[in-house]
Each structure stands twice: as structure tokens, then as C-alpha cells.
Coordinates of N, CA and C in Angstrom, one line a residue:
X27 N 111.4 218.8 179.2 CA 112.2 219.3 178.1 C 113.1 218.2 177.6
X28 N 113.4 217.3 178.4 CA 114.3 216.5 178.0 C 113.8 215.3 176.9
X29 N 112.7 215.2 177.6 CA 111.7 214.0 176.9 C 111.5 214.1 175.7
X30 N 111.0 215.7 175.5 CA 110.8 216.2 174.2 C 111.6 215.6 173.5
X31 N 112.9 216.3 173.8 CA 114.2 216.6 173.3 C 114.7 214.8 172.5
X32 N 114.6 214.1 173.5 CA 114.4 212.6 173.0 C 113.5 212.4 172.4
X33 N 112.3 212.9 172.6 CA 111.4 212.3 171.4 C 111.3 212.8 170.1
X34 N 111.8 214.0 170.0 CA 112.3 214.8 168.7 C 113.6 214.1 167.8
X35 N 114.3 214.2 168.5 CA 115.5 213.3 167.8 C 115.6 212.0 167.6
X36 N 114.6 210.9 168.4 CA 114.0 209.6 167.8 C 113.6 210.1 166.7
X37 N 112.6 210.9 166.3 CA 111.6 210.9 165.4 C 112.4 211.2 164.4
X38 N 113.3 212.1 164.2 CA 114.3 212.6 163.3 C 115.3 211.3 163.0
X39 N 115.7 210.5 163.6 CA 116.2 209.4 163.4 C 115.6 208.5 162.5
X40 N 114.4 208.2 162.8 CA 113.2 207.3 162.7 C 113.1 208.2 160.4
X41 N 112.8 209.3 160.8 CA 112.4 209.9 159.6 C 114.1 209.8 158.7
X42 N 114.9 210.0 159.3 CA 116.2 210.0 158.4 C 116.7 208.0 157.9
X43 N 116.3 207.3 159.0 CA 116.3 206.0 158.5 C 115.0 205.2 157.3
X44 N 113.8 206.3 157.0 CA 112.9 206.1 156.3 C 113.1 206.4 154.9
X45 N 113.7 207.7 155.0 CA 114.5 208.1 153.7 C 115.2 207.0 153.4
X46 N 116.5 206.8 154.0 CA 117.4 206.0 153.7 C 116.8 204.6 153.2
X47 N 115.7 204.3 153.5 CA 115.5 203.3 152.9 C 114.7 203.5 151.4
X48 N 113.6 204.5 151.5 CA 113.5 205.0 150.3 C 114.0 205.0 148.9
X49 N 115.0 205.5 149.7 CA 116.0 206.1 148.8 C 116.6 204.7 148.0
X50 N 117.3 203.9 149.2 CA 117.6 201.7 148.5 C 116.9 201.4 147.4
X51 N 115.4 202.1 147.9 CA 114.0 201.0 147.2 C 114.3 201.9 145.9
X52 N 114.4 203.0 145.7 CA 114.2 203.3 144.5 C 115.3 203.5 143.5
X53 N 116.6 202.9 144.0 CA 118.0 202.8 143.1 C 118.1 201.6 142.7
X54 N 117.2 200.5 143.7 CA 116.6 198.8 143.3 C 116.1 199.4 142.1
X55 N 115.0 199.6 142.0 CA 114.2 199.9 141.2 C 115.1 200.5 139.9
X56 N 115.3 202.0 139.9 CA 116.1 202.2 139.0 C 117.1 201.3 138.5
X57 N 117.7 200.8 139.2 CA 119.0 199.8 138.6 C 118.1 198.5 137.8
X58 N 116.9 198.3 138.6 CA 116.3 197.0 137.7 C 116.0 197.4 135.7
X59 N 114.9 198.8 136.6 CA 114.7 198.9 135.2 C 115.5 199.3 134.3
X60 N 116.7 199.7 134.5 CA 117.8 200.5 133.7 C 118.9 199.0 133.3
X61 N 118.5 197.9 133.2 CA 118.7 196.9 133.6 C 118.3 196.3 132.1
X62 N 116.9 196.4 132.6 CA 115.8 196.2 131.0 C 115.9 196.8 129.8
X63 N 116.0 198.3 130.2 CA 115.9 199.1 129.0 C 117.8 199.3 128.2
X64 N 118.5 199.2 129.1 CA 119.6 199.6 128.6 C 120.6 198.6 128.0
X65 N 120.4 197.9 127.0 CA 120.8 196.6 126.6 C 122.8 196.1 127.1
X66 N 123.2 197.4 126.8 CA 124.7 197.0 127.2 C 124.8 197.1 128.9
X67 N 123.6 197.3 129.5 CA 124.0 197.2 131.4 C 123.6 195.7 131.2
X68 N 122.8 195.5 130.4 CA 122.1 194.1 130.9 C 123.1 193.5 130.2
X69 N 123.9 193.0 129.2 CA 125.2 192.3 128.8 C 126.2 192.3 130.0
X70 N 126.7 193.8 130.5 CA 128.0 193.4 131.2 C 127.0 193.0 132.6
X71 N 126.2 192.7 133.0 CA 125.8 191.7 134.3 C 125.6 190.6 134.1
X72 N 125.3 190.0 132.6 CA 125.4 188.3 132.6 C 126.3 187.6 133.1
X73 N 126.5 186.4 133.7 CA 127.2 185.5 134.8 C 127.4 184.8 133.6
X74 N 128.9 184.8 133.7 CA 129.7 183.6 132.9 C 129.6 182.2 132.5
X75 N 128.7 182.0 133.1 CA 128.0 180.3 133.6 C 127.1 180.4 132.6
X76 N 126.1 181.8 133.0 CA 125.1 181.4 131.7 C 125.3 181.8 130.4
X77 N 126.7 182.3 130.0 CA 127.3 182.6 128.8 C 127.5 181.1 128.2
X78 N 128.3 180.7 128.9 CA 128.6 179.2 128.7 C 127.3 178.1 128.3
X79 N 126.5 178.3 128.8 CA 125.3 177.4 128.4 C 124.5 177.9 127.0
X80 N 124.4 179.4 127.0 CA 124.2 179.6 126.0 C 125.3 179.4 124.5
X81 N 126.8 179.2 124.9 CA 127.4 179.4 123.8 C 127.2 178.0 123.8
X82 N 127.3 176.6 124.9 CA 127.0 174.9 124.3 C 125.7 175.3 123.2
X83 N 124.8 175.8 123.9 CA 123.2 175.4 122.9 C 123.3 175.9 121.4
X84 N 124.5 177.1 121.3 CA 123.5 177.6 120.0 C 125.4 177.0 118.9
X85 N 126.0 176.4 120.2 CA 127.2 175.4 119.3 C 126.6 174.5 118.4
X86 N 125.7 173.6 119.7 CA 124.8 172.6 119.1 C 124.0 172.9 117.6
X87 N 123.4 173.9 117.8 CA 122.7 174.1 116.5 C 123.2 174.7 115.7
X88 N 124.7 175.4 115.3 CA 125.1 175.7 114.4 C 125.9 174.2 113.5
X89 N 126.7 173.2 114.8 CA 127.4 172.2 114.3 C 126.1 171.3 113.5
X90 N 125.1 171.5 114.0 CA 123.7 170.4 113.2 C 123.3 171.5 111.8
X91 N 124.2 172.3 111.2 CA 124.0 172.9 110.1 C 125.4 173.4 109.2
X92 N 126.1 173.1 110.1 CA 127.9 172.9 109.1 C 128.6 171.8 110.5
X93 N 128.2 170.5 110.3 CA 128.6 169.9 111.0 C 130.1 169.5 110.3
X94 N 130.7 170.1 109.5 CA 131.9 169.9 108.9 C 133.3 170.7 109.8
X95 N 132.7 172.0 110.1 CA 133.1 172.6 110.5 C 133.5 172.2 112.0
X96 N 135.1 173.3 112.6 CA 135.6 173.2 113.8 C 135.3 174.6 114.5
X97 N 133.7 174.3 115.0 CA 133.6 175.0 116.1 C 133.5 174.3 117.6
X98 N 134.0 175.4 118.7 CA 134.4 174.9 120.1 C 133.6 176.0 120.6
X99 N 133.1 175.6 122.0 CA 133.1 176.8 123.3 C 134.2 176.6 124.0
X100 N 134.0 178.6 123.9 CA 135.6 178.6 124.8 C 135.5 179.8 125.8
X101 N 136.3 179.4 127.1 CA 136.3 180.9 128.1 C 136.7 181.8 127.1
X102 N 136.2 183.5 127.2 CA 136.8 184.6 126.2 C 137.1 185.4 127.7
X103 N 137.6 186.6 127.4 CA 137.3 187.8 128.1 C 137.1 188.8 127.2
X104 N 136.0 189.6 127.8 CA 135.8 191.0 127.1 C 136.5 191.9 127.6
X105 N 136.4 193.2 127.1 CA 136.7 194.4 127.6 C 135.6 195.7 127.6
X106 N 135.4 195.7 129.5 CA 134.4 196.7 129.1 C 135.5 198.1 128.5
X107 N 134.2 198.9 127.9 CA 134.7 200.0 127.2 C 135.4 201.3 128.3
X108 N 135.1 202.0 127.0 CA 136.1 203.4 127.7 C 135.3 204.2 129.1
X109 N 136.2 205.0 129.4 CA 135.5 205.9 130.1 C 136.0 205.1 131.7
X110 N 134.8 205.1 132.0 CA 135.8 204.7 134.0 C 136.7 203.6 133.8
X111 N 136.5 202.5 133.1 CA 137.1 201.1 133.2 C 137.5 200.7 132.2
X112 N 138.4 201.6 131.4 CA 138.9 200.8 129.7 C 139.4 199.9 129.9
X113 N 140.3 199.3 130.8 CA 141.3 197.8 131.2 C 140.6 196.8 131.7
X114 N 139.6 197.2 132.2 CA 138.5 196.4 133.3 C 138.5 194.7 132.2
X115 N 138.7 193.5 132.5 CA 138.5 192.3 131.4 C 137.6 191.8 132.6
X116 N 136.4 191.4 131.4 CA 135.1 190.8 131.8 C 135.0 189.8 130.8
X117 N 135.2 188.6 132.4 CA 135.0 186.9 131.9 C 133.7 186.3 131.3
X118 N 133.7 185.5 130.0 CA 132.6 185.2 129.3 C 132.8 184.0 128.9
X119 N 132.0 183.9 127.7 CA 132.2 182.6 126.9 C 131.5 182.7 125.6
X120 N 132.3 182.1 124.9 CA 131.9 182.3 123.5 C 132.2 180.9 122.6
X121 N 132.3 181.2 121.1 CA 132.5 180.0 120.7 C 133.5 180.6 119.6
X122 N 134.2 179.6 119.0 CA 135.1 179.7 117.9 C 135.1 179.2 116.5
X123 N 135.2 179.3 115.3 CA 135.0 178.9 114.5 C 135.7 178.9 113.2
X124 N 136.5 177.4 113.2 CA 137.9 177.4 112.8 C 137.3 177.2 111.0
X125 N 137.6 177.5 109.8 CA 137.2 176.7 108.8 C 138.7 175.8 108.1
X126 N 138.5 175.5 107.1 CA 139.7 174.6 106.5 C 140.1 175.3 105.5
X127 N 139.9 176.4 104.5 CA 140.0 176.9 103.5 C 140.2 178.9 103.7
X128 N 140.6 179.2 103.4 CA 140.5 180.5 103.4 C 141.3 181.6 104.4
X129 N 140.9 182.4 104.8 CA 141.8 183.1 105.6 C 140.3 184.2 106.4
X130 N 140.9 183.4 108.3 CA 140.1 184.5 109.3 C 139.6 185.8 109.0
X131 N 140.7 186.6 108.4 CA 140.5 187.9 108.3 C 139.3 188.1 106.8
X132 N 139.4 187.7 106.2 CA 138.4 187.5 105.2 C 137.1 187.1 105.4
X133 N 136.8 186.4 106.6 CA 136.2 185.5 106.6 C 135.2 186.8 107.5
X134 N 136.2 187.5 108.6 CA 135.5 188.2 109.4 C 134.9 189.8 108.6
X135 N 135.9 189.7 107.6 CA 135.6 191.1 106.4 C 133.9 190.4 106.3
X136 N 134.1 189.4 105.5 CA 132.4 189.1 105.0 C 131.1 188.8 106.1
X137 N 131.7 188.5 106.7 CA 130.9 188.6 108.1 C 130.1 189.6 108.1
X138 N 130.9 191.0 108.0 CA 130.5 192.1 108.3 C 129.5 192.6 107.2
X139 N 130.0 192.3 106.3 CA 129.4 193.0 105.3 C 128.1 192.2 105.0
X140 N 128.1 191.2 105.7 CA 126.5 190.0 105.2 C 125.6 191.1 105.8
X141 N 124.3 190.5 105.8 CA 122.7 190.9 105.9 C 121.9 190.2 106.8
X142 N 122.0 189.9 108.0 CA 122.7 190.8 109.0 C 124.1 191.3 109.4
X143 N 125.1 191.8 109.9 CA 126.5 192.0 109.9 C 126.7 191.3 111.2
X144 N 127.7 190.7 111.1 CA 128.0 189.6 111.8 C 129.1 190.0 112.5
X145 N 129.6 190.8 113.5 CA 131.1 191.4 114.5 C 131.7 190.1 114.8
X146 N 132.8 189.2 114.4 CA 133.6 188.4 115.3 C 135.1 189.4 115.9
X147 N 135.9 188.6 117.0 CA 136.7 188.8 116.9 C 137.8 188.1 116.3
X148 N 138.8 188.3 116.2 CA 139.7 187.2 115.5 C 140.9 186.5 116.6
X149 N 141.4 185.1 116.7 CA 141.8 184.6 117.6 C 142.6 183.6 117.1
X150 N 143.9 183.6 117.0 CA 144.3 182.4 116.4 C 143.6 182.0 115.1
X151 N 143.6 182.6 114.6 CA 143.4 182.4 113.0 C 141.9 181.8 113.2
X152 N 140.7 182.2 114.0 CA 139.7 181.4 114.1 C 139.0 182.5 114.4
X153 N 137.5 182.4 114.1 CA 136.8 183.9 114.4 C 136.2 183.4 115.8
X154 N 136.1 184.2 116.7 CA 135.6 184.2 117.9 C 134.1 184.8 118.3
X155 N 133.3 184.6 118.7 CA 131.5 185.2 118.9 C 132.0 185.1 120.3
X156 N 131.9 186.3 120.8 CA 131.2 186.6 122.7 C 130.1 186.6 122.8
X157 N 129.7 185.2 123.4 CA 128.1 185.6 123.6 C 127.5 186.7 124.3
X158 N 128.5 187.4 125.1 CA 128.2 188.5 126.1 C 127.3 189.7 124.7
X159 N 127.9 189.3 123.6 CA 127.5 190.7 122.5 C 126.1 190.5 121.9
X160 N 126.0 189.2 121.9 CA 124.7 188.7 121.6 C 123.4 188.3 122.3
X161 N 122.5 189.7 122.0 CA 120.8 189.5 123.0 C 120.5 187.8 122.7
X162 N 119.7 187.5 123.5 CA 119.2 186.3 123.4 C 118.1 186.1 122.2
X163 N 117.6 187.5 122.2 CA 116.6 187.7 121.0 C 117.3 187.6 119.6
X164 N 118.1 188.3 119.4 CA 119.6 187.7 118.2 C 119.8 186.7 117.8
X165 N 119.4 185.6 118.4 CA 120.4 184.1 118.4 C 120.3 183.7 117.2
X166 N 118.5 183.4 116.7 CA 118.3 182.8 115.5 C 118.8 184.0 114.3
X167 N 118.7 185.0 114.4 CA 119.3 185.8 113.0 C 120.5 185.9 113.2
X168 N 121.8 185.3 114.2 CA 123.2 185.2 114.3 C 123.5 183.8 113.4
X169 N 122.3 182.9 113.9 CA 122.3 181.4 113.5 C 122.6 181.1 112.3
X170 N 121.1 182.3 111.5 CA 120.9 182.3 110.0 C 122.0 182.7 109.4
X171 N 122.6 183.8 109.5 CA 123.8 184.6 109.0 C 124.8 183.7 109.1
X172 N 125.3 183.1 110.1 CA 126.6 182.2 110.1 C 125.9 181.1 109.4
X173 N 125.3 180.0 109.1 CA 125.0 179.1 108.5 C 124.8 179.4 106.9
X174 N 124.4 180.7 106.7 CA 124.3 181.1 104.8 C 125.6 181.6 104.5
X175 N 126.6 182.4 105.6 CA 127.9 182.4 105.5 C 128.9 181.2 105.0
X176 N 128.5 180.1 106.1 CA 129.4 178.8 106.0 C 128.8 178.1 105.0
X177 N 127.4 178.6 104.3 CA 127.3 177.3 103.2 C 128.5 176.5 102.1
X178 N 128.9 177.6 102.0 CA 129.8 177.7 100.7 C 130.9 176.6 101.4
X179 N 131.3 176.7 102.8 CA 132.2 175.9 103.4 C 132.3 174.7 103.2
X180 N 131.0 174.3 103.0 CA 130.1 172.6 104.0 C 130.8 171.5 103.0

């Protein structure tokens, strides 16, 4: 009776540790693919580092198309949104883009209103891009938009 009794409750051990793993494998799983499909999970997991490399590269090729202009990469922080973590600031990197003529707030009005619409934030009289906001698939129609924006700058 006793043996049983031990070998019943290994087995039940055995079967509750089986689950338990199951169960890991398939929240991996779910979290990966909900990862893929859900474009704002996949933004707030990007690593700051490779915000940064993406805002140097696509610096590079906007300054090789208004190289007149004062744009910089710079640390930003976002804010994730409402709901569990309205305060929550999530570190990024973006770029800035100072011009010599006009006024930020205007500048960010037409932004919006271009074809594609262009969201900056505003920062010191400079508009600000979080790359965290921008898919990687985005880049070149963010590129286009800001370069037929700034022509009129150049």
C-alpha cells in the first residue's frame, strides 16, 4: 500500500510538472506570436541600442537629402500608454530636427496633414521622431514624407 501510495503521487508529481511545462511552452509561444502580430507589443520590446542604430542610419539618409538641415540622434523617453502603466517612461532613441526658418509647431501641424501623416513630438522648438513609433517597414515612406516636407527648407 505504501509503494502504491508513492508511486501514485510520483506519477501525479511527474504529470503536474508536465503541465507546468506545457503550459511555459505555450505562453513562449503565445508571447512570440502575439509579438508578431501585435505591432505596438513588438515596439515597446525594442532595446534601446537598436533604436539608436536605427535612428544613426536613417539620420544618415535623411542628412544626404536636406543636408542643410540640423538634425541629431538623441536619447528620448516614451510613455507607455494608459491603462496598467500610464507613468511607466520607456527609454529610446530618436532623432531631432531643428530647421532655420519657421516655427516647430507649424512645422509639426504640416507634418500631419502631408500624404503620409507624419506624428512628431515637439522639443525645444525642434520636432522629435521616436523611432520606437516607427515599423522598420515605415522607414522609406517616413524618409519620403520628411524630405518633400523639408524641400522647400533646402
Amino acid at each position: 500500500m505504501v509503494c502504491r501510495r508513492l508511486t501514485h503521487s510520483a506519477v501525479q508529481r511527474q504529470r503536474l510538472l508536465l503541465s507546468l511545462l506545457a503550459a511555459h511552452a505555450l505562453l513562449v509561444q503565445c508571447e512570440d506570436a502575439a509579438l508578431q502580430r501585435i505591432p505596438a507589443l513588438r515596439q515597446l520590446s525594442w532595446d534601446p541600442g537598436l533604436l539608436k542604430d536605427r535612428a544613426e542610419s536613417f539620420s544618415v539618409q535623411l542628412r544626404n537629402g536636406f543636408p542643410d538641415g540640423k538634425i541629431e540622434v538623441v536619447e528620448c523617453q516614451g510613455r507607455v500608454g494608459s491603462g496598467a502603466a500610464p507613468i511607466r517612461d520607456l527609454p529610446g532613441a530618436g532623432l531631432t530636427i531643428q530647421l532655420h526658418q519657421g516655427d516647430a509647431k507649424e512645422w509639426s501641424a504640416a507634418l500631419r496633414m502631408g500624404s503620409p501623416p507624419v506624428f512628431a513630438r515637439l522639443q525645444e522648438e525642434k520636432l522629435l521622431l521616436d523611432m520606437r513609433t516607427v515599423d522598420p517597414s515605415q522607414e522609406t515612406a517616413l524618409l519620403q514624407a520628411l524630405l518633400t516636407f523639408l524641400k522647400p527648407f533646402a
